[in-house]
Amino acid sequence: MANLRFDCTKGAGKVCDNCINSWQDRVTDAHKTLTEGTGAGNDFLGWLRLPLNYDKEEFARIKEVTQEIRDNADIFVVIGIGGSYLGARAVIEMLKGPMYNMVPGKDKPQVIFLGCNISGSYLVDCLKMLEGKSVYVNVISKSGTTTEPAIAFRVIKDYMEKRYGMEECSRRIVVTTDAHRGALKTVADKCGYREFVVPDDIGGRFSVLTAVGLLPIAVAGADIDQLMAGAAHAMDLYKDPDLNNNDCYRYAVARNLLLNKGYGIEILTNYEPALHSFGEWWKQLYGESEGKDGKGIFPAAVDCTTDLHSMGQYIQDGRRVLFETVLNVESAKDDVVMEADEHNYDGMNFLAGMDLHYINSKATMGTVLAHNDGGNPILMVHIPALDEFTIGQMICFFELACGISGYLLGVNPFDQPGVEEYKKNMFALLGKPGYEDRKQELEARL
Ligand code: PA5
């Protein structure tokens, strides 16, 4: 199987192999801190062991439940937010394409995501989609108390109970949550829903290879054995901290080098629509892991060539604080070959005989060189194919790099204290008991 390859040759003179290697001592320390569990956040390192050391009995149950859902459901509703849905959505779209739910002849069931916003219009549209369809639901929340999925689940639970009755709901609603506590755990126990566990020592944004991600991914028709095999392969590939042999750690160093040189914004750039949600997953992973204590690279993502017609101007020519990490997919699943046209009114006959993957690859490299000329350092991650094995590698590549990068930066990569602030304000403004003083203070400021 081919591996991911990291390439910093388009670093615009700001990052190079030698300057990466000069960080070896710091990386060796960060590697020890991470793998020996001696750093901040060390009670959330379960994801490091995951690709090999996972609950095999639960894994088998995921497959059983998957089979039942695939046999019986037209629509599978996944309720969750942040780390409780982004990984699954990213993997499903990478494997099945972003139009997975709409393409005739694709696997059933359709998979839709709810509870990742507080929009009534979005919820109403989703409810309309369920009419006349066989529906299964997976509600996912580690804490079991997050507002957005809790709201969506209230509505969907009510819909399901009215439509199917309590007994049938206990078959059709599956819960993924903490093994022992939380409101969702209580509901699941009371209503007899089937339950999967989010392990205590794995934070939301590192949980895609637990039941959190695996059940929705498997229901969408993916081979989760291959996904885990790719992840295990990556953990083996990146176990040696020697920067001469570790592309994952090279990436972690390169981004910190660039930050130190004033490049405080990293854009994850893709040229395949199937990678859009991977960019969303990556943004959460790096944003929540590194953005704290007044530190961190701001993670942004663009979809190319689409966004070259919107963000392209700024990237080429705006403030020079950006660097890009380009995800370069080296093979296409499906393709279209351009035909010559007798009239050639659009002047596109020079493309005749070329397939879109080839054209896209030239657009990619043309853009990389143009952005280099504009002064943007570019890191590249070459991805041999969008299959389960490679995607398993990608997940571990970016998770491990994130852990190392966070320690290099000097933060705890495994907490997210800042996320609580908006919640406290929202609860206060909505009149939740216990937030009276904050409500008064906030209302005076509005
Ligand atoms: O990474 C994290 O821990 C968070 O982003 C969570 O994934 C997100 O807030 C959802 O939390 P929960 O699964 O508890 O509903």
Short mmCIF file of C-alpha atoms and ligand atoms in Angstrom, two decimals:
data_model
loop_
_atom_site.label_atom_id
_atom_site.label_comp_id
_atom_site.label_asym_id
_atom_site.label_seq_id
_atom_site.Cartn_x
_atom_site.Cartn_y
_atom_site.Cartn_z
CA MET A 1 0.00 0.00 0.00
CA ALA A 2 1.32 3.46 -0.84
CA ASN A 3 1.88 5.93 1.98
CA LEU A 4 1.07 9.60 2.40
CA ARG A 5 4.04 11.80 1.50
CA PHE A 6 4.90 15.15 3.04
CA ASP A 7 6.74 17.64 0.86
CA CYS A 8 8.08 21.07 1.85
CA THR A 9 9.91 21.85 -1.38
CA LYS A 10 7.43 24.66 -2.13
CA GLY A 11 8.16 26.40 1.17
CA ALA A 12 9.05 29.66 -0.59
CA GLY A 13 12.42 29.70 1.18
CA LYS A 14 10.76 29.84 4.62
CA VAL A 15 10.90 26.14 5.43
CA CYS A 16 13.31 23.48 4.23
CA ASP A 17 14.50 19.99 5.13
CA ASN A 18 17.50 21.27 7.05
CA CYS A 19 15.58 23.79 9.14
CA ILE A 20 13.02 21.08 9.98
CA ASN A 21 15.84 18.74 11.05
CA SER A 22 17.26 21.43 13.35
CA TRP A 23 14.17 20.88 15.57
CA GLN A 24 15.09 17.26 16.27
CA ASP A 25 15.78 17.73 19.99
CA ARG A 26 12.51 19.55 20.56
CA VAL A 27 10.64 16.88 18.61
CA THR A 28 12.28 14.06 20.53
CA ASP A 29 11.10 15.72 23.74
CA ALA A 30 7.57 16.27 22.43
CA HIS A 31 7.44 12.65 21.23
CA LYS A 32 8.47 11.40 24.69
CA THR A 33 5.94 13.66 26.37
CA LEU A 34 3.18 12.35 24.11
CA THR A 35 4.01 8.67 24.01
CA GLU A 36 5.03 8.37 27.67
CA GLY A 37 2.00 10.37 28.74
CA THR A 38 3.91 12.86 30.87
CA GLY A 39 2.46 16.11 29.46
CA ALA A 40 -0.61 18.24 29.98
CA GLY A 41 -3.80 16.47 28.95
CA ASN A 42 -2.27 13.03 29.47
CA ASP A 43 -5.60 11.59 30.62
CA PHE A 44 -6.86 11.99 27.03
CA LEU A 45 -4.35 9.88 25.15
CA GLY A 46 -6.53 6.82 24.48
CA TRP A 47 -6.59 7.63 20.76
CA LEU A 48 -2.85 6.80 20.55
CA ARG A 49 -3.53 3.14 21.36
CA LEU A 50 -6.74 2.95 19.42
CA PRO A 51 -5.87 1.54 16.01
CA LEU A 52 -4.54 -1.65 17.59
CA ASN A 53 -5.92 -1.77 21.07
CA TYR A 54 -9.65 -1.20 20.68
CA ASP A 55 -12.67 -2.95 22.10
CA LYS A 56 -13.04 -5.85 19.66
CA GLU A 57 -16.36 -6.94 21.13
CA GLU A 58 -17.82 -3.48 20.58
CA PHE A 59 -16.32 -3.41 17.09
CA ALA A 60 -18.16 -6.65 16.28
CA ARG A 61 -21.38 -5.16 17.67
CA ILE A 62 -20.93 -2.09 15.47
CA LYS A 63 -20.83 -4.41 12.47
CA GLU A 64 -23.95 -6.30 13.59
CA VAL A 65 -25.96 -3.14 14.16
CA THR A 66 -24.64 -1.75 10.88
CA GLN A 67 -25.95 -4.77 9.01
CA GLU A 68 -29.39 -4.40 10.56
CA ILE A 69 -29.52 -0.70 9.74
CA ARG A 70 -28.30 -1.22 6.17
CA ASP A 71 -30.92 -3.93 5.68
CA ASN A 72 -33.79 -1.87 7.07
CA ALA A 73 -33.17 1.87 6.86
CA ASP A 74 -33.72 4.29 4.01
CA ILE A 75 -32.37 7.18 6.07
CA PHE A 76 -29.86 7.12 8.91
CA VAL A 77 -29.99 10.28 11.00
CA VAL A 78 -26.74 11.08 12.83
CA ILE A 79 -27.18 13.60 15.63
CA GLY A 80 -24.02 15.21 17.02
CA ILE A 81 -21.78 18.25 16.92
CA GLY A 82 -18.02 18.93 16.80
CA GLY A 83 -16.03 15.78 17.36
CA SER A 84 -19.26 13.82 17.57
CA TYR A 85 -20.00 14.18 13.84
CA LEU A 86 -17.19 15.86 11.88
CA GLY A 87 -14.98 12.78 11.58
CA ALA A 88 -17.77 10.53 10.36
CA ARG A 89 -18.96 13.10 7.86
CA ALA A 90 -15.41 13.65 6.58
CA VAL A 91 -14.75 9.95 6.06
CA ILE A 92 -18.13 9.25 4.45
CA GLU A 93 -17.68 12.12 1.98
CA MET A 94 -14.10 11.16 1.15
CA LEU A 95 -15.20 7.63 0.34
CA LYS A 96 -18.63 8.17 -1.15
CA GLY A 97 -18.41 11.71 -2.48
CA PRO A 98 -20.15 14.85 -1.19
CA MET A 99 -23.29 14.10 -3.23
CA TYR A 100 -23.53 10.61 -1.76
CA ASN A 101 -27.15 11.04 -0.66
CA MET A 102 -28.33 12.23 -4.06
CA VAL A 103 -26.53 10.01 -6.55
CA PRO A 104 -28.88 7.37 -7.98
CA GLY A 105 -27.67 3.82 -7.51
CA LYS A 106 -25.43 4.64 -4.51
CA ASP A 107 -25.70 2.53 -1.37
CA LYS A 108 -28.68 3.04 0.89
CA PRO A 109 -29.27 4.33 3.47
CA GLN A 110 -28.90 8.04 3.01
CA VAL A 111 -26.96 9.54 5.91
CA ILE A 112 -27.98 12.96 7.20
CA PHE A 113 -26.46 15.01 10.00
CA LEU A 114 -28.53 16.82 12.60
CA GLY A 115 -27.81 18.54 15.90
CA CYS A 116 -24.83 20.42 14.51
CA ASN A 117 -26.61 23.79 14.60
CA ILE A 118 -29.66 25.42 16.24
CA SER A 119 -31.60 26.13 13.06
CA GLY A 120 -35.33 25.44 12.94
CA SER A 121 -35.37 25.64 9.14
CA TYR A 122 -32.66 23.00 8.88
CA LEU A 123 -34.52 20.72 11.27
CA VAL A 124 -37.84 21.14 9.45
CA ASP A 125 -36.20 20.29 6.10
CA CYS A 126 -34.70 17.17 7.65
CA LEU A 127 -38.05 16.11 9.10
CA LYS A 128 -39.60 16.47 5.64
CA MET A 129 -36.91 14.16 4.28
CA LEU A 130 -37.93 11.45 6.76
CA GLU A 131 -41.55 11.22 5.63
CA GLY A 132 -42.40 7.85 4.10
CA LYS A 133 -38.86 6.56 4.68
CA SER A 134 -37.62 3.91 7.08
CA VAL A 135 -35.61 5.85 9.66
CA TYR A 136 -32.87 4.84 12.08
CA VAL A 137 -31.18 7.33 14.41
CA ASN A 138 -27.75 7.48 16.04
CA VAL A 139 -27.44 10.20 18.65
CA ILE A 140 -23.84 10.85 19.66
CA SER A 141 -22.63 12.97 22.55
CA LYS A 142 -19.76 12.16 24.88
CA SER A 143 -20.98 14.49 27.61
CA GLY A 144 -24.61 13.69 26.85
CA THR A 145 -25.52 17.26 27.68
CA THR A 146 -24.51 19.35 24.64
CA THR A 147 -27.25 21.79 23.72
CA GLU A 148 -27.35 21.46 19.93
CA PRO A 149 -27.67 17.65 19.73
CA ALA A 150 -29.95 17.64 22.81
CA ILE A 151 -32.40 19.98 21.04
CA ALA A 152 -32.34 17.97 17.81
CA PHE A 153 -32.74 14.70 19.70
CA ARG A 154 -35.77 15.97 21.62
CA VAL A 155 -37.49 16.73 18.35
CA ILE A 156 -36.42 13.53 16.58
CA LYS A 157 -37.20 11.32 19.58
CA ASP A 158 -40.69 12.76 19.69
CA TYR A 159 -41.08 12.24 15.92
CA MET A 160 -39.83 8.65 16.15
CA GLU A 161 -42.04 7.76 19.12
CA LYS A 162 -45.15 9.13 17.43
CA ARG A 163 -44.34 7.36 14.24
CA TYR A 164 -43.03 4.01 15.48
CA GLY A 165 -44.08 3.69 19.13
CA MET A 166 -41.79 3.19 22.10
CA GLU A 167 -40.91 -0.45 21.52
CA GLU A 168 -39.91 -0.07 17.90
CA CYS A 169 -37.92 3.06 18.84
CA SER A 170 -35.72 1.00 21.12
CA ARG A 171 -34.61 -0.84 17.96
CA ARG A 172 -34.34 2.22 15.75
CA ILE A 173 -32.52 4.62 18.08
CA VAL A 174 -28.88 3.91 18.88
CA VAL A 175 -26.95 5.99 21.40
CA THR A 176 -23.19 6.64 21.52
CA THR A 177 -22.17 8.26 24.79
CA ASP A 178 -20.21 7.94 28.02
CA ALA A 179 -20.23 4.47 29.58
CA HIS A 180 -21.45 5.66 32.97
CA ARG A 181 -22.86 9.18 33.11
CA GLY A 182 -24.69 11.98 31.36
CA ALA A 183 -28.27 12.76 30.44
CA LEU A 184 -28.09 10.75 27.24
CA LYS A 185 -26.90 7.68 29.11
CA THR A 186 -29.88 8.03 31.45
CA VAL A 187 -32.36 8.29 28.55
CA ALA A 188 -30.73 5.35 26.75
CA ASP A 189 -30.99 3.16 29.84
CA LYS A 190 -34.59 4.17 30.52
CA CYS A 191 -35.76 3.69 26.94
CA GLY A 192 -33.73 0.54 26.25
CA TYR A 193 -31.79 1.96 23.31
CA ARG A 194 -28.72 0.13 22.13
CA GLU A 195 -25.59 1.85 23.39
CA PHE A 196 -22.03 2.34 22.22
CA VAL A 197 -19.31 3.94 24.26
CA VAL A 198 -17.10 7.00 23.89
CA PRO A 199 -14.07 5.99 25.95
CA ASP A 200 -13.23 8.24 28.91
CA ASP A 201 -9.68 8.85 27.74
CA ILE A 202 -10.55 10.01 24.21
CA GLY A 203 -11.69 13.58 23.56
CA GLY A 204 -14.35 14.35 20.97
CA ARG A 205 -12.06 15.61 18.22
CA PHE A 206 -9.86 12.50 18.51
CA SER A 207 -12.79 10.06 18.55
CA VAL A 208 -13.45 9.27 14.89
CA LEU A 209 -11.98 5.77 15.20
CA THR A 210 -14.28 4.88 18.12
CA ALA A 211 -17.98 4.02 17.79
CA VAL A 212 -18.53 7.79 17.40
CA GLY A 213 -17.22 7.64 13.84
CA LEU A 214 -17.22 3.94 13.09
CA LEU A 215 -20.97 3.29 13.27
CA PRO A 216 -22.02 6.05 10.83
CA ILE A 217 -19.05 5.29 8.57
CA ALA A 218 -19.91 1.58 8.47
CA VAL A 219 -23.61 2.30 7.89
CA ALA A 220 -22.58 4.37 4.87
CA GLY A 221 -21.05 1.19 3.45
CA ALA A 222 -17.35 1.67 4.28
CA ASP A 223 -14.95 -1.09 5.22
CA ILE A 224 -14.04 -0.20 8.81
CA ASP A 225 -11.50 -3.03 9.05
CA GLN A 226 -9.48 -1.35 6.32
CA LEU A 227 -9.90 2.03 8.00
CA MET A 228 -8.46 0.63 11.24
CA ALA A 229 -5.72 -1.20 9.32
CA GLY A 230 -4.67 2.06 7.66
CA ALA A 231 -4.67 3.81 11.03
CA ALA A 232 -2.58 1.05 12.63
CA HIS A 233 -0.19 1.23 9.69
CA ALA A 234 0.23 4.98 10.22
CA MET A 235 0.88 4.58 13.95
CA ASP A 236 3.65 2.14 13.06
CA LEU A 237 5.02 4.37 10.30
CA TYR A 238 5.26 7.40 12.60
CA LYS A 239 6.54 5.75 15.76
CA ASP A 240 10.16 6.77 15.17
CA PRO A 241 10.73 10.42 16.17
CA ASP A 242 13.75 10.72 13.85
CA LEU A 243 12.79 13.57 11.55
CA ASN A 244 14.57 11.91 8.64
CA ASN A 245 11.98 9.13 8.75
CA ASN A 246 8.83 10.74 10.01
CA ASP A 247 6.71 12.75 7.56
CA CYS A 248 4.03 13.32 10.17
CA TYR A 249 6.42 14.97 12.60
CA ARG A 250 8.02 16.93 9.73
CA TYR A 251 4.62 18.46 9.09
CA ALA A 252 4.22 19.31 12.79
CA VAL A 253 7.60 21.06 12.80
CA ALA A 254 7.10 22.86 9.48
CA ARG A 255 3.92 24.57 10.68
CA ASN A 256 5.59 25.71 13.93
CA LEU A 257 8.59 26.99 12.00
CA LEU A 258 6.27 29.01 9.80
CA LEU A 259 4.34 30.32 12.80
CA ASN A 260 7.59 31.53 14.32
CA LYS A 261 8.30 33.39 11.07
CA GLY A 262 5.01 35.26 11.24
CA TYR A 263 2.76 32.93 9.27
CA GLY A 264 -0.06 32.65 11.76
CA ILE A 265 -2.78 31.33 9.44
CA GLU A 266 -2.72 27.88 7.88
CA ILE A 267 -5.05 27.15 5.01
CA LEU A 268 -5.80 23.50 4.35
CA THR A 269 -6.36 23.48 0.61
CA ASN A 270 -8.05 20.69 -1.31
CA TYR A 271 -8.76 20.25 -5.00
CA GLU A 272 -11.39 17.51 -4.55
CA PRO A 273 -14.91 18.33 -3.29
CA ALA A 274 -14.84 15.02 -1.42
CA LEU A 275 -12.29 16.59 0.94
CA HIS A 276 -14.45 19.54 2.02
CA SER A 277 -15.60 17.95 5.29
CA PHE A 278 -12.12 16.65 6.01
CA GLY A 279 -11.16 20.34 6.11
CA GLU A 280 -13.94 20.92 8.66
CA TRP A 281 -12.71 18.01 10.80
CA TRP A 282 -9.11 19.27 10.55
CA LYS A 283 -10.17 22.81 11.54
CA GLN A 284 -11.77 21.53 14.73
CA LEU A 285 -8.80 19.27 15.48
CA TYR A 286 -6.22 22.04 15.20
CA GLY A 287 -8.39 24.97 16.30
CA GLU A 288 -9.50 23.41 19.57
CA SER A 289 -6.16 21.75 20.23
CA GLU A 290 -3.87 24.72 19.65
CA GLY A 291 -5.87 27.92 19.94
CA LYS A 292 -5.39 28.76 23.61
CA ASP A 293 -3.29 30.81 26.02
CA GLY A 294 -3.06 33.51 23.31
CA LYS A 295 -1.21 31.05 21.05
CA GLY A 296 -1.83 28.89 18.02
CA ILE A 297 -2.06 28.90 14.24
CA PHE A 298 -5.50 29.90 12.96
CA PRO A 299 -6.78 26.96 10.88
CA ALA A 300 -8.74 27.82 7.75
CA ALA A 301 -9.73 25.67 4.77
CA VAL A 302 -10.50 26.31 1.13
CA ASP A 303 -12.00 24.13 -1.58
CA CYS A 304 -10.25 24.57 -4.90
CA THR A 305 -10.55 25.34 -7.64
CA THR A 306 -13.96 26.67 -6.44
CA ASP A 307 -12.52 29.12 -3.92
CA LEU A 308 -9.86 30.41 -6.28
CA HIS A 309 -12.77 32.44 -7.65
CA SER A 310 -13.53 33.88 -4.21
CA MET A 311 -10.55 33.57 -1.85
CA GLY A 312 -7.91 33.32 -4.56
CA GLN A 313 -7.26 37.05 -4.72
CA TYR A 314 -6.51 37.31 -0.99
CA ILE A 315 -4.39 34.18 -0.94
CA GLN A 316 -2.34 35.41 -3.90
CA ASP A 317 -2.03 39.00 -2.92
CA GLY A 318 -3.35 39.89 0.54
CA ARG A 319 -1.51 40.19 3.87
CA ARG A 320 1.47 37.83 3.89
CA VAL A 321 0.50 35.89 7.00
CA LEU A 322 -0.75 32.74 5.28
CA PHE A 323 0.76 29.43 4.52
CA GLU A 324 -1.04 26.57 2.82
CA THR A 325 -1.09 22.85 3.37
CA VAL A 326 -2.24 21.36 0.09
CA LEU A 327 -3.93 17.95 0.13
CA ASN A 328 -3.01 16.49 -3.24
CA VAL A 329 -5.03 13.41 -4.20
CA GLU A 330 -2.97 11.48 -6.75
CA SER A 331 -5.63 9.27 -8.31
CA ALA A 332 -9.27 9.64 -9.29
CA LYS A 333 -12.08 7.17 -8.61
CA ASP A 334 -14.12 8.23 -11.60
CA ASP A 335 -13.26 10.49 -14.46
CA VAL A 336 -14.42 12.24 -17.61
CA VAL A 337 -12.34 12.70 -20.74
CA MET A 338 -12.72 15.94 -22.68
CA GLU A 339 -13.80 15.49 -26.30
CA ALA A 340 -12.82 17.72 -29.20
CA ASP A 341 -15.69 19.88 -30.45
CA GLU A 342 -16.17 20.51 -34.13
CA HIS A 343 -16.83 24.25 -33.65
CA ASN A 344 -14.63 24.96 -30.64
CA TYR A 345 -16.66 28.10 -29.81
CA ASP A 346 -15.36 28.03 -26.21
CA GLY A 347 -11.74 27.61 -27.34
CA MET A 348 -11.37 24.53 -25.11
CA ASN A 349 -10.19 22.09 -27.78
CA PHE A 350 -6.67 22.27 -26.35
CA LEU A 351 -8.02 20.07 -23.54
CA ALA A 352 -9.29 17.34 -25.88
CA GLY A 353 -8.14 13.89 -24.85
CA MET A 354 -7.30 14.98 -21.30
CA ASP A 355 -9.19 13.67 -18.29
CA LEU A 356 -10.38 15.96 -15.50
CA HIS A 357 -7.96 14.47 -12.98
CA TYR A 358 -5.07 15.48 -15.23
CA ILE A 359 -6.51 18.95 -15.79
CA ASN A 360 -7.09 19.35 -12.04
CA SER A 361 -3.51 18.28 -11.30
CA LYS A 362 -2.19 21.02 -13.59
CA ALA A 363 -4.54 23.53 -11.94
CA THR A 364 -3.15 22.39 -8.57
CA MET A 365 0.49 22.81 -9.48
CA GLY A 366 -0.13 26.02 -11.42
CA THR A 367 -1.81 27.46 -8.33
CA VAL A 368 0.90 26.20 -5.96
CA LEU A 369 3.56 27.96 -8.05
CA ALA A 370 1.47 31.15 -8.36
CA HIS A 371 0.89 31.27 -4.60
CA ASN A 372 4.62 30.64 -4.09
CA ASP A 373 5.33 33.61 -6.37
CA GLY A 374 2.93 35.61 -4.21
CA GLY A 375 5.14 34.75 -1.21
CA ASN A 376 3.07 31.97 0.42
CA PRO A 377 4.97 29.00 1.79
CA ILE A 378 3.26 25.78 0.73
CA LEU A 379 3.42 22.42 2.41
CA MET A 380 2.05 19.46 0.50
CA VAL A 381 0.60 16.17 1.65
CA HIS A 382 0.36 13.75 -1.26
CA ILE A 383 -2.50 11.26 -0.89
CA PRO A 384 -2.24 8.18 -3.11
CA ALA A 385 -5.99 7.43 -3.17
CA LEU A 386 -9.19 8.11 -1.29
CA ASP A 387 -9.76 4.60 0.04
CA GLU A 388 -10.38 3.34 3.57
CA PHE A 389 -6.78 2.30 4.22
CA THR A 390 -5.36 5.66 3.14
CA ILE A 391 -8.04 7.59 5.02
CA GLY A 392 -7.11 5.66 8.19
CA GLN A 393 -3.55 6.86 7.60
CA MET A 394 -4.71 10.44 7.06
CA ILE A 395 -6.63 10.47 10.33
CA CYS A 396 -3.61 9.30 12.33
CA PHE A 397 -1.19 11.52 10.41
CA PHE A 398 -3.12 14.66 11.35
CA GLU A 399 -4.02 13.56 14.89
CA LEU A 400 -0.43 12.64 15.77
CA ALA A 401 0.95 15.77 14.13
CA CYS A 402 -1.57 17.76 16.16
CA GLY A 403 -0.42 16.25 19.45
CA ILE A 404 3.25 16.87 18.63
CA SER A 405 2.57 20.33 17.25
CA GLY A 406 0.61 21.32 20.36
CA TYR A 407 3.44 20.25 22.65
CA LEU A 408 5.99 22.06 20.44
CA LEU A 409 3.82 25.15 20.76
CA GLY A 410 3.67 24.79 24.53
CA VAL A 411 -0.07 24.23 25.03
CA ASN A 412 -2.24 21.40 26.32
CA PRO A 413 -3.55 20.02 23.00
CA PHE A 414 -6.26 17.95 24.66
CA ASP A 415 -8.48 20.44 26.46
CA GLN A 416 -10.87 23.13 25.15
CA PRO A 417 -11.65 25.50 28.03
CA GLY A 418 -12.57 28.36 25.70
CA VAL A 419 -15.55 26.46 24.26
CA GLU A 420 -17.41 26.85 27.57
CA GLU A 421 -17.67 30.64 27.40
CA TYR A 422 -20.32 30.88 24.68
CA LYS A 423 -22.32 28.14 26.37
CA LYS A 424 -22.45 30.03 29.67
CA ASN A 425 -23.64 33.20 27.91
CA MET A 426 -26.21 31.29 25.86
CA PHE A 427 -27.60 29.55 28.96
CA ALA A 428 -27.74 32.87 30.83
CA LEU A 429 -29.55 34.65 28.01
CA LEU A 430 -32.01 31.75 27.73
CA GLY A 431 -32.74 31.93 31.46
CA LYS A 432 -31.25 28.62 32.58
CA PRO A 433 -31.46 28.35 36.38
CA GLY A 434 -28.14 29.15 38.06
CA TYR A 435 -27.10 31.78 35.53
CA GLU A 436 -29.12 34.74 36.91
CA ASP A 437 -26.17 37.06 37.68
CA ARG A 438 -24.57 36.51 34.31
CA LYS A 439 -27.94 37.12 32.60
CA GLN A 440 -28.24 40.52 34.27
CA GLU A 441 -24.70 41.48 33.39
CA LEU A 442 -25.06 40.39 29.75
CA GLU A 443 -28.42 42.05 29.24
CA ALA A 444 -26.96 45.33 30.45
CA ARG A 445 -24.38 45.06 27.68
CA LEU A 446 -26.81 44.20 24.86
O1 PA5 B 1 -13.55 17.96 20.84
C1 PA5 B 1 -14.43 18.12 21.67
O2 PA5 B 1 -14.38 17.59 22.79
C2 PA5 B 1 -15.70 18.92 21.38
O3 PA5 B 1 -15.62 19.64 20.24
C3 PA5 B 1 -16.90 17.99 21.32
O4 PA5 B 1 -16.68 17.02 20.35
C4 PA5 B 1 -18.21 18.71 21.03
O5 PA5 B 1 -18.35 19.83 21.85
C5 PA5 B 1 -19.39 17.78 21.26
O6 PA5 B 1 -19.40 17.33 22.57
P1 PA5 B 1 -20.29 16.11 23.04
O7 PA5 B 1 -19.84 14.90 22.31
O8 PA5 B 1 -20.05 16.01 24.51
O9 PA5 B 1 -21.72 16.46 22.72
#
